[in-house]
Tab-separated table of C-alpha atoms in Angstrom:
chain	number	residue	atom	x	y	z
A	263	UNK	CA	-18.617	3.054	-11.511
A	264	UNK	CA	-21.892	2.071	-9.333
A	265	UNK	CA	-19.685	2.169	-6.342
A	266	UNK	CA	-18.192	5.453	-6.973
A	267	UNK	CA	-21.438	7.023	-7.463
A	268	UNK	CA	-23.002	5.410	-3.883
A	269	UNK	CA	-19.528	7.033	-2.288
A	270	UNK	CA	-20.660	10.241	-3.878
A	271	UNK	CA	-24.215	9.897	-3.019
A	272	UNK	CA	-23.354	9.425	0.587
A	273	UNK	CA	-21.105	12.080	0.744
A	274	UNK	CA	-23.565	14.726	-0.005
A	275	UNK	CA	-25.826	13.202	2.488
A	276	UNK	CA	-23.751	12.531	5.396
A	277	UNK	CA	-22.520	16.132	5.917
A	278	UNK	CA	-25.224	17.301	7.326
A	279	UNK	CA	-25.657	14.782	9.781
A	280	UNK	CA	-24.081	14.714	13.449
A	281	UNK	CA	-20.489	12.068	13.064
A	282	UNK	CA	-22.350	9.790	15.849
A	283	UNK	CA	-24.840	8.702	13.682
A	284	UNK	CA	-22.401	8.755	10.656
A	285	UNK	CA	-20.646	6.439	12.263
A	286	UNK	CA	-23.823	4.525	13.508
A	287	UNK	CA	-24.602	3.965	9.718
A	288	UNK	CA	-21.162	3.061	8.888
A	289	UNK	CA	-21.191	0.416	11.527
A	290	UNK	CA	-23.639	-1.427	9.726
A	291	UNK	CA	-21.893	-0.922	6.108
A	292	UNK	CA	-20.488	-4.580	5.140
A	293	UNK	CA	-16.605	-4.555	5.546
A	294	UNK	CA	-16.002	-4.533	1.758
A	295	UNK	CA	-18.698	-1.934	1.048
A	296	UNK	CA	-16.432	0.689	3.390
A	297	UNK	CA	-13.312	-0.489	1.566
A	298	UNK	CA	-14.744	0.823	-1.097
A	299	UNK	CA	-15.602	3.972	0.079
A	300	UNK	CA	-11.987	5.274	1.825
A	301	UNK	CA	-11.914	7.406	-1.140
A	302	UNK	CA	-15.091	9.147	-0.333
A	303	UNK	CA	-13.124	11.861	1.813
A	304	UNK	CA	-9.630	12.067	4.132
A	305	UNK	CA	-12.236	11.897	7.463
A	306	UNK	CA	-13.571	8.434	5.987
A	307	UNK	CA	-10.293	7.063	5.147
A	308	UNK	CA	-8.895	7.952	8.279
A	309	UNK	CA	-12.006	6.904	10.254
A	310	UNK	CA	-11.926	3.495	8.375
A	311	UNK	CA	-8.134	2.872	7.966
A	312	UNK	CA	-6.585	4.470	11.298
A	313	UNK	CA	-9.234	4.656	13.753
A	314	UNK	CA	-9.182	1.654	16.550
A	315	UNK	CA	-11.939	2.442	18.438
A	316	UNK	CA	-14.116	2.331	15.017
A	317	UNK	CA	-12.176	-0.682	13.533
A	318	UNK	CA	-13.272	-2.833	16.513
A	319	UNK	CA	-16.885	-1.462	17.444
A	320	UNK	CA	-17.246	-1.888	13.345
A	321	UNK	CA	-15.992	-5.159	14.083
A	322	UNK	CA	-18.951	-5.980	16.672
A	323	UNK	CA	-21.539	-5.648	14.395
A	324	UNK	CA	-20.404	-7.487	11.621
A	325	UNK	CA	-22.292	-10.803	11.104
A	326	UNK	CA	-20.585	-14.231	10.464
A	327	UNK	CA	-20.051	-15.783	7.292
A	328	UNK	CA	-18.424	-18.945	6.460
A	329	UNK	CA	-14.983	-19.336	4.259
A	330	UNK	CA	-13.661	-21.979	2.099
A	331	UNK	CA	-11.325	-23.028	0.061
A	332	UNK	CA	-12.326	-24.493	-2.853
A	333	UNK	CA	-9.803	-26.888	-5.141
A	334	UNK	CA	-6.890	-24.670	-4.080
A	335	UNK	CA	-7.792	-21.647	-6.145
A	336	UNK	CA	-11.297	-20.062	-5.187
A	337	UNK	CA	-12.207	-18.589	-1.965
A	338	UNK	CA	-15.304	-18.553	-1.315
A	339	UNK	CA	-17.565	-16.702	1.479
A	340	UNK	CA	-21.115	-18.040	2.344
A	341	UNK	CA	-23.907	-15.673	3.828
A	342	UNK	CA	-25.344	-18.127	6.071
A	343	UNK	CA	-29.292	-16.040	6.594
A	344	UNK	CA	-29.153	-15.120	3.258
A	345	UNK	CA	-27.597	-18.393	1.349
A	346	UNK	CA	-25.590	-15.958	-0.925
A	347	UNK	CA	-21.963	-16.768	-2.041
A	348	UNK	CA	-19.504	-14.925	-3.560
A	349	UNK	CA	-16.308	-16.549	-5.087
A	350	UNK	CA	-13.233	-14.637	-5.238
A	351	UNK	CA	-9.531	-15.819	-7.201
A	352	UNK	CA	-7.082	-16.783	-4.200
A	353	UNK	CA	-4.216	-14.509	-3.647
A	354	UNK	CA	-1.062	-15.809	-5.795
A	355	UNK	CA	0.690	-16.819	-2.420
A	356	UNK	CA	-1.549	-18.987	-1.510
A	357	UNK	CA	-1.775	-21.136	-4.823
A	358	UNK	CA	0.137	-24.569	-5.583
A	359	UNK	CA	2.539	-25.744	-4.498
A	360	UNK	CA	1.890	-23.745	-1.527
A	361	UNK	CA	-1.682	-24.385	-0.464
A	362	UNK	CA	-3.219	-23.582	2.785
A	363	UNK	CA	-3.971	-26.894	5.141
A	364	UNK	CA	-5.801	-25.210	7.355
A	365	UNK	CA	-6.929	-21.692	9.198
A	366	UNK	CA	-7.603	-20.557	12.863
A	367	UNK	CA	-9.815	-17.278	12.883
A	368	UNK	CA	-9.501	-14.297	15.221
A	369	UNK	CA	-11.194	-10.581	14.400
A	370	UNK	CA	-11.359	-11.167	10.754
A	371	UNK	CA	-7.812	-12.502	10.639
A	372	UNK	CA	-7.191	-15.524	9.640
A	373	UNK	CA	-3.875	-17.567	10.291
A	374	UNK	CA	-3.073	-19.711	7.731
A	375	UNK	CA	-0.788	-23.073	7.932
A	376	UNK	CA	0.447	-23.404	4.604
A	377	UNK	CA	2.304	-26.508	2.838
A	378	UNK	CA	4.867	-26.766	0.685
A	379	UNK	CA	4.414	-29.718	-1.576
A	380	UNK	CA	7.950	-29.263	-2.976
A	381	UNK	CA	9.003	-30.464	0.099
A	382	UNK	CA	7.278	-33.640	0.499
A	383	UNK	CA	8.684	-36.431	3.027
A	384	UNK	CA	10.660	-34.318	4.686
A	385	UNK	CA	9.766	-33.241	8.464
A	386	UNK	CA	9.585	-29.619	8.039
A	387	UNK	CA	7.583	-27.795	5.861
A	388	UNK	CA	5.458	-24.969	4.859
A	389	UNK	CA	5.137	-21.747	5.886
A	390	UNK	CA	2.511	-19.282	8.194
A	391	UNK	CA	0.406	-16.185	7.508
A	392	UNK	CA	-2.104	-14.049	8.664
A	393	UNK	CA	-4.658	-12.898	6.082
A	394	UNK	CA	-7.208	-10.478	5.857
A	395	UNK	CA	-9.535	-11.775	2.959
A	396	UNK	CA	-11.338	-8.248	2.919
A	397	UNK	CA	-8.385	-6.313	3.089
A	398	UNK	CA	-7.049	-8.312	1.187
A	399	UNK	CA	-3.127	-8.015	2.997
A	400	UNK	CA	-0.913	-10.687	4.287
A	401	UNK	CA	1.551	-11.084	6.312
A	402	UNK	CA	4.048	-13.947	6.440
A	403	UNK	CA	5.325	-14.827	10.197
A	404	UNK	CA	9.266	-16.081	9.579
A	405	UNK	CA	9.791	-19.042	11.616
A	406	UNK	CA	12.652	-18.710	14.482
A	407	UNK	CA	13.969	-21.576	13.194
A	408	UNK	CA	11.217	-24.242	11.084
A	409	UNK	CA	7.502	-25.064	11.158
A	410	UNK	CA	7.190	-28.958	11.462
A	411	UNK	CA	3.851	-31.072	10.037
A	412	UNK	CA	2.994	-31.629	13.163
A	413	UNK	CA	2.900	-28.295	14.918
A	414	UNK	CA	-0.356	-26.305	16.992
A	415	UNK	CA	-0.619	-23.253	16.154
A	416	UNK	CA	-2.734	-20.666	18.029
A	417	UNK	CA	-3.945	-16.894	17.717
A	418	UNK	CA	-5.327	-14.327	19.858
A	419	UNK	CA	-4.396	-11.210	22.036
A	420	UNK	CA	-3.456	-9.855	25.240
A	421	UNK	CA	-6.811	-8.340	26.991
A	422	UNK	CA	-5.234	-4.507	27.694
A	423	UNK	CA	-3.754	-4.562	24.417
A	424	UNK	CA	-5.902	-6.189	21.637
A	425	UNK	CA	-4.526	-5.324	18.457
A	426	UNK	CA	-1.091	-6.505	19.734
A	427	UNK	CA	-1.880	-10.043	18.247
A	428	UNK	CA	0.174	-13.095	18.767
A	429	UNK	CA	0.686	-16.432	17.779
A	430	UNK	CA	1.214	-19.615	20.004
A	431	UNK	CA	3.652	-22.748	18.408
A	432	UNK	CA	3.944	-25.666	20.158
A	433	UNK	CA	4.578	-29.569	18.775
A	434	UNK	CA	1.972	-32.111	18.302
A	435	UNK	CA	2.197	-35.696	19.052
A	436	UNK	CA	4.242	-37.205	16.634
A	437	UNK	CA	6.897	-34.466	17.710
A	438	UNK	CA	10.284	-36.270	17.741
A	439	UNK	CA	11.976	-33.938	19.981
A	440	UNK	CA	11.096	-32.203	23.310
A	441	UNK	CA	8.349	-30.242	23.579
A	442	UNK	CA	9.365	-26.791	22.951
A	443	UNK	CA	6.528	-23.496	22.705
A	444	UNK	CA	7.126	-20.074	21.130
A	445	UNK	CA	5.231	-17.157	21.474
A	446	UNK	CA	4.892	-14.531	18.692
A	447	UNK	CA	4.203	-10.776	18.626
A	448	UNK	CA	3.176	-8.852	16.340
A	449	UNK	CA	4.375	-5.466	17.186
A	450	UNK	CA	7.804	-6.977	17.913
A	451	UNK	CA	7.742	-8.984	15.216
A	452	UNK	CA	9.914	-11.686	16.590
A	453	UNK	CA	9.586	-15.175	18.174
A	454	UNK	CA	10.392	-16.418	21.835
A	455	UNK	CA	10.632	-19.449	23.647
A	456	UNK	CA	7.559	-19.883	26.814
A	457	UNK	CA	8.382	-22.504	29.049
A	458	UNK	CA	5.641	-25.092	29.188
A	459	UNK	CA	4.556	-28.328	30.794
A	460	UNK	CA	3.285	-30.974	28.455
A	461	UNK	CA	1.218	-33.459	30.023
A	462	UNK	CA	-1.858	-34.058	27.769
A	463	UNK	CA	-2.533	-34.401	23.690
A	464	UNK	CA	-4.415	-31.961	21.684
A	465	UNK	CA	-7.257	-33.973	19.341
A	466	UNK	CA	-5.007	-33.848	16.050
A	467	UNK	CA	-7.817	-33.620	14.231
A	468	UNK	CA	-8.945	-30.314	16.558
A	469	UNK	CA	-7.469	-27.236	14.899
A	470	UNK	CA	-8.666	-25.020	18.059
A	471	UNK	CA	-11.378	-21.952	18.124
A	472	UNK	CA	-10.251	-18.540	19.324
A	473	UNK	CA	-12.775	-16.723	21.705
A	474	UNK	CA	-12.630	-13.273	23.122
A	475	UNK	CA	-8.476	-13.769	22.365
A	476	UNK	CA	-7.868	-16.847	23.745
A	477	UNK	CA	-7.582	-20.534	22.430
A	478	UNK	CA	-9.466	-23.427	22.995
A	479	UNK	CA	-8.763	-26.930	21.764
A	480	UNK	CA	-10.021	-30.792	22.540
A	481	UNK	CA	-7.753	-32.512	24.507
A	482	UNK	CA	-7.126	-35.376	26.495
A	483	UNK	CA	-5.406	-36.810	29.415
A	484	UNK	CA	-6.921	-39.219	31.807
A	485	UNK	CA	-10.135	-38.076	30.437
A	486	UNK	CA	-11.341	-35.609	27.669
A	487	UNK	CA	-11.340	-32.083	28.836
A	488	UNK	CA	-11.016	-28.647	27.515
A	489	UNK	CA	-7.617	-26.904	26.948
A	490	UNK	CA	-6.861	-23.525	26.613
A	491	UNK	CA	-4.181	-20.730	26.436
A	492	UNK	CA	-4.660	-17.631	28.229
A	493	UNK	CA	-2.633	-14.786	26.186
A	494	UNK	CA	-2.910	-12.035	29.013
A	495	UNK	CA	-1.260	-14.851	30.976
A	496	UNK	CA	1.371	-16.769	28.377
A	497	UNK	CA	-0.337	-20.197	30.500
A	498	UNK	CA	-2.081	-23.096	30.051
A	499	UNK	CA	-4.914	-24.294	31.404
A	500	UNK	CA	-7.225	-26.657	31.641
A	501	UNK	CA	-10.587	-25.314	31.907
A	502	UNK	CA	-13.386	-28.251	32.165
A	503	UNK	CA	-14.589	-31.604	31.419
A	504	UNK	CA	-16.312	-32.440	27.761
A	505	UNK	CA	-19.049	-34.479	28.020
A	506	UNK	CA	-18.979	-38.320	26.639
A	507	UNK	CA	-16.855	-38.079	23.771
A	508	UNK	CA	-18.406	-39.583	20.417
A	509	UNK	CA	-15.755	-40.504	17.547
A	510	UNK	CA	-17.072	-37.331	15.262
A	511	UNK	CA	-17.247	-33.692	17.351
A	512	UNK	CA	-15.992	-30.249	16.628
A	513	UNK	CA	-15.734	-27.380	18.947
A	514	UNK	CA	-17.004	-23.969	18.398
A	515	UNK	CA	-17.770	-20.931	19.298
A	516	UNK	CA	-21.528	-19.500	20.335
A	517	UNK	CA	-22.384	-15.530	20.621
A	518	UNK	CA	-18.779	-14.650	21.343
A	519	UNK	CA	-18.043	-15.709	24.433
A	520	UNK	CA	-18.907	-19.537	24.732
A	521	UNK	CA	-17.823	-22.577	23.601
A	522	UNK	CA	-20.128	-24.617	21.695
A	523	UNK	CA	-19.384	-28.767	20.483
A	524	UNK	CA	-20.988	-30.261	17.842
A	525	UNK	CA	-21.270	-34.085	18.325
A	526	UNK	CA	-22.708	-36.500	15.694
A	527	UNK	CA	-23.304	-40.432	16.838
A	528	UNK	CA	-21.932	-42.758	14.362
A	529	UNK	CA	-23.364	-46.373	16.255
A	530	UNK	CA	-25.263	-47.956	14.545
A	531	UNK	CA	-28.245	-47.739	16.529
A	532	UNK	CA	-28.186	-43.965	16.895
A	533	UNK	CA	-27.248	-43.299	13.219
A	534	UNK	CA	-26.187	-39.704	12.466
A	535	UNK	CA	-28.208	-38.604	15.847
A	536	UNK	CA	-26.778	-34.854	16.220
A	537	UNK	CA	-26.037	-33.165	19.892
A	538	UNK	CA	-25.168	-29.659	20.645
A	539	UNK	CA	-23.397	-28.887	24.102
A	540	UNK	CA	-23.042	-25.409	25.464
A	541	UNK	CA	-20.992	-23.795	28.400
A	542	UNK	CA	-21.731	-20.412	30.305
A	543	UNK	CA	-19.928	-17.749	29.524
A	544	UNK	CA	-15.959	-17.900	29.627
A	545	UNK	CA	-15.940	-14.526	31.029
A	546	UNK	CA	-17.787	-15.702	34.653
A	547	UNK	CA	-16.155	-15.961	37.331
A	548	UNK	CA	-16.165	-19.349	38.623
A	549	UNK	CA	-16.508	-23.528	37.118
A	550	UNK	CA	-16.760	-22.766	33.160
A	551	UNK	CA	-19.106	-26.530	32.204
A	552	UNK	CA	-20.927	-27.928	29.342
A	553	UNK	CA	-24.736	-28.402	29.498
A	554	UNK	CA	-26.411	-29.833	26.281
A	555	UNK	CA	-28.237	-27.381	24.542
A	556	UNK	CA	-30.321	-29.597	22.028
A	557	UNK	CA	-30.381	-32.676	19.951
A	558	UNK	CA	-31.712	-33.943	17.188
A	559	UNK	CA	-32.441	-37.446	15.930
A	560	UNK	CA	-34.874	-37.777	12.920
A	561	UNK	CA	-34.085	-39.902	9.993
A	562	UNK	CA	-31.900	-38.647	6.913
A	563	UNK	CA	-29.678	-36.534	9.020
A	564	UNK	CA	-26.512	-35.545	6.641
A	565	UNK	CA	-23.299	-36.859	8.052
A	566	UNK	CA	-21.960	-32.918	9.229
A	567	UNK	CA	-18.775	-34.464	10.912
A	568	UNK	CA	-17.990	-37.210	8.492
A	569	UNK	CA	-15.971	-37.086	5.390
A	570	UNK	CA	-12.577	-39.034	5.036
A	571	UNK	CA	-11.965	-38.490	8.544
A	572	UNK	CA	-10.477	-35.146	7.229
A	573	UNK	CA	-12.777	-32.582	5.894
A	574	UNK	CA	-14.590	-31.412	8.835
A	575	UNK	CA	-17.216	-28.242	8.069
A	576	UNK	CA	-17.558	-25.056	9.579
A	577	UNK	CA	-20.590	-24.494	11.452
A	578	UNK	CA	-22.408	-22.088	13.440
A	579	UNK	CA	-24.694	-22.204	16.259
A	580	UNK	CA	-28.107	-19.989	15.823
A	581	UNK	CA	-30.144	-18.827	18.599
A	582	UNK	CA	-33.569	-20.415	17.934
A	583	UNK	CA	-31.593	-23.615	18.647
A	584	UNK	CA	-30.351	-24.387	15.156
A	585	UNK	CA	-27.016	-25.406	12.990
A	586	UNK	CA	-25.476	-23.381	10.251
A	587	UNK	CA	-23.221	-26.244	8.478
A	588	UNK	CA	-21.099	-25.765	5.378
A	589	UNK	CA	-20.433	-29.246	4.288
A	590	UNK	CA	-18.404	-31.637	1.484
A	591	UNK	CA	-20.097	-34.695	0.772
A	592	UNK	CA	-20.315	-37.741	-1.854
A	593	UNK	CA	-22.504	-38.103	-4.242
A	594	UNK	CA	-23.683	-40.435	-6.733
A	595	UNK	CA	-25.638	-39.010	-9.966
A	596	UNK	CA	-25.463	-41.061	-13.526
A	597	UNK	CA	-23.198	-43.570	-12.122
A	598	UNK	CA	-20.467	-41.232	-10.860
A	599	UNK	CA	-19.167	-40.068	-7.943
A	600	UNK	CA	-19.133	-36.386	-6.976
A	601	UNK	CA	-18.210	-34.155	-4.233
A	602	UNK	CA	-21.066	-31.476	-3.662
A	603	UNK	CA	-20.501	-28.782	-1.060
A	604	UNK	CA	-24.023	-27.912	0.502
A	605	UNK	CA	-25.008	-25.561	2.710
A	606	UNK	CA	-27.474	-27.076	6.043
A	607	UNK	CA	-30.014	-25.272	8.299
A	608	UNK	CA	-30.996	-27.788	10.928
A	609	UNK	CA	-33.116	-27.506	14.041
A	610	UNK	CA	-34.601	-29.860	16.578
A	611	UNK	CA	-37.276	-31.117	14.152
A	612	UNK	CA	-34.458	-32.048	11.430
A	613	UNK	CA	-33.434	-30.509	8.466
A	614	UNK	CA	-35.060	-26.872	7.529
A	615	UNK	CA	-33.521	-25.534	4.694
A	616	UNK	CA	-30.613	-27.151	2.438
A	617	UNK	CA	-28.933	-25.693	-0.822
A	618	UNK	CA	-26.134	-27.181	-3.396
A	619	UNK	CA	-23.877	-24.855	-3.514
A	620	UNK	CA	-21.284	-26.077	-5.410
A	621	UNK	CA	-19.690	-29.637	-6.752
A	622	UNK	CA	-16.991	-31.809	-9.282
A	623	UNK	CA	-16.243	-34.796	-10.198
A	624	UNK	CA	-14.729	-37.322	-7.164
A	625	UNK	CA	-11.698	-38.332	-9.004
A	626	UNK	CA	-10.597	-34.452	-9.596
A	627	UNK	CA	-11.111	-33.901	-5.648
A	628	UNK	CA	-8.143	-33.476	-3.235
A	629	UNK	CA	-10.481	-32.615	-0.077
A	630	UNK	CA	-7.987	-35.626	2.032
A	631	UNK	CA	-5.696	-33.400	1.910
A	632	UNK	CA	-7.781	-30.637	4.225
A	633	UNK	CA	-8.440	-30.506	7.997
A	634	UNK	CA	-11.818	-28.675	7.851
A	635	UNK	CA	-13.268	-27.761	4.361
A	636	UNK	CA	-14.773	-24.570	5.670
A	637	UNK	CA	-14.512	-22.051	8.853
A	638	UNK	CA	-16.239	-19.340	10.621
A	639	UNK	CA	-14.890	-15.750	9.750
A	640	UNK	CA	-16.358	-12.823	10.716
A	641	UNK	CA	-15.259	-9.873	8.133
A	642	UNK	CA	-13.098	-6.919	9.342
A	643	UNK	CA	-11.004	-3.791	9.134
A	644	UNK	CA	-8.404	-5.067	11.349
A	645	UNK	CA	-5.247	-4.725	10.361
A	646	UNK	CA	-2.740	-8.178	9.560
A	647	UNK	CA	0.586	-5.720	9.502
């Protein structure tokens, strides 16, 4: 009712006013506040629904948030600024036995490697989607033939033709057969093979970062570099060196057109010290290279990048030289074990701001089972069909 009477509010208002600045306003409306308000009038729901060039510049100025998964049946979206959370029920396809593993965000979409715990020990599995959490649509992508448990998967779109979004496959290491790598599109809606050379090995426990449409992943070969896949192109490439590799890193992405990685030092004499590399912007023409941004090293420094070797957090680089991190960690309170999920603000001088933001009981905890307990997502209008 209190969002029917804000549509009607606005509508009296907005009428008068010229449709630039309409639109100027509605640019800065959260997603889910303008799903709300299609059914102000057929110009809005067009304007919101159909129209490209607003879908995307709306698109622009929305701010990050963080996404999680929590025990299989909440989702649940973090303001970062604000440390506000909302919790939502996830959608009936994604429930058990067919859980997501893990996600790779691009425009508000998220593609989602599901499992299919029906079908454990066998080598293929599971199934793929993309999702739009604030639409609230998904779309399953039909394999050409299987997925396998040890598949790459990654999303983005040609430059001249953005909304036509596809999806990379190719196999990870533990692949038993010859490399093979499929391309998907969504317009055609159908698979189809891209010859590739495989000469390196993705970090398996890298899930990849899309940035203006292409992905990015840690690799090696004879050394630790940067891969990515151009999907203007359909190539490969590698694009530069990472610095000195520690055992616990993640790689992000910084103001949209960089890559940012997270390190965290686990020797013993440099306990939980925290280093943030940045390139230039993938976009320039020329050497794309890291340079380290900042570092911290004060005592009581949460382990960000540690947690079973599986449950890696999302996190977010600010511009006053600070990390956004999203985190699951052990704890001990009354002589038990929990897992609390807590929310970190952390700048050069150490930790600025933490919150609980969540927890249960260790023993009723499946977070082994995850990749990376919690993602960057930006919310959108863009559409997963």
């Amino acid at each position: 009712m209190a969002s029917s009477k804000r549509a009607s509010s606005m509508r009296l208002l907005l009428p008068s006013l010229p449709s630039e600045l309409i639109e100027e306003i509605l640019y800065r409306t959260p997603a889910d506040s303008l799903i709300r308000f299609k059914s102000t009038c057929k110009e809005w729901y067009d304007l919101i629904t159909n129209n490209k060039r607003f879908i995307y510049n709306h698109l622009s100025h929305s701010p990050e948030r963080f996404i999680r998964i929590e025990n299989y049946q909440t989702v649940q979206i973090m303001d970062p600024v604000k440390i506000i959370q909302s919790d939502l029920p996830i959608p009936d396809e994604f429930r058990v036995p067919y859980p997501i593993i893990f996600m790779v965000h691009c425009d508000g979409l998220m593609l989602c490697k599901c499992d299919d715990w029906r079908a454990r020990g066998r080598s293929k599995d599971g199934g793929l989607a993309v999702w739009n959490p604030v639409m609230r649509k998904i779309k399953w992508i039909e394999p050409s033939y299987c997925y396998r448990k040890t598949d790459y998967f990654g999303f983005g779109y040609k430059n001249s033709c953005r909304d036509n979004y596809k999806i990379l496959r190719f196999p990870g290491p533990l692949c038993d057969r010859d490399p093979e790598c499929e391309i998907y599109e969504f317009k055609s809606d159908s698979w189809r093979s891209l010859n590739a050379k495989f000469d390196w090995e993705v970090d398996m426990e890298c899930r990849g970062v899309s940035v203006k449409g292409n992905m990015y992943w840690l690799a090696e070969k004879k050394e630790d570099f940067i891969l990515s896949f151009d999907f203007s192109n359909e190539t490969f490439n590698d694009i530069c060196v990472c610095p000195r590799p520690c055992e616990l890193r993640r790689l992000g992405c910084f103001n949209g057109d960089r890559l940012s990685l997270l390190q965290q030092n686990d020797e013993e004499e440099t306990i939980n010290e925290i280093e943030v590399w940045m390139t230039n912007k993938l976009s320039d023409d020329g050497v794309v290279s890291f340079t380290k941004y900042f570092n911290v090293n004060t005592p009581d420094l949460p382990d960000l990048l540690y947690h079973t070797d599986m449950a890696r957090p999302g996190y977010s680089i600010g511009k006053y030289r600070n990390i956004m991190a999203w985190c699951e960690q052990d704890v001990r309170k009354d002589d038990k074990w929990y897992t609390c999920n807590t929310l970190y603000d952390i700048d050069e001088s150490g930790i600025r701001r933490e919150k609980e933001t969540g927890g249960r009981r260790f023993d009723d905890h499946e977070y082994y089972y995850l990749f990376i307990c919690s993602y960057v997502y930006v919310p959108s209008l863009v559409s997963c069909s």
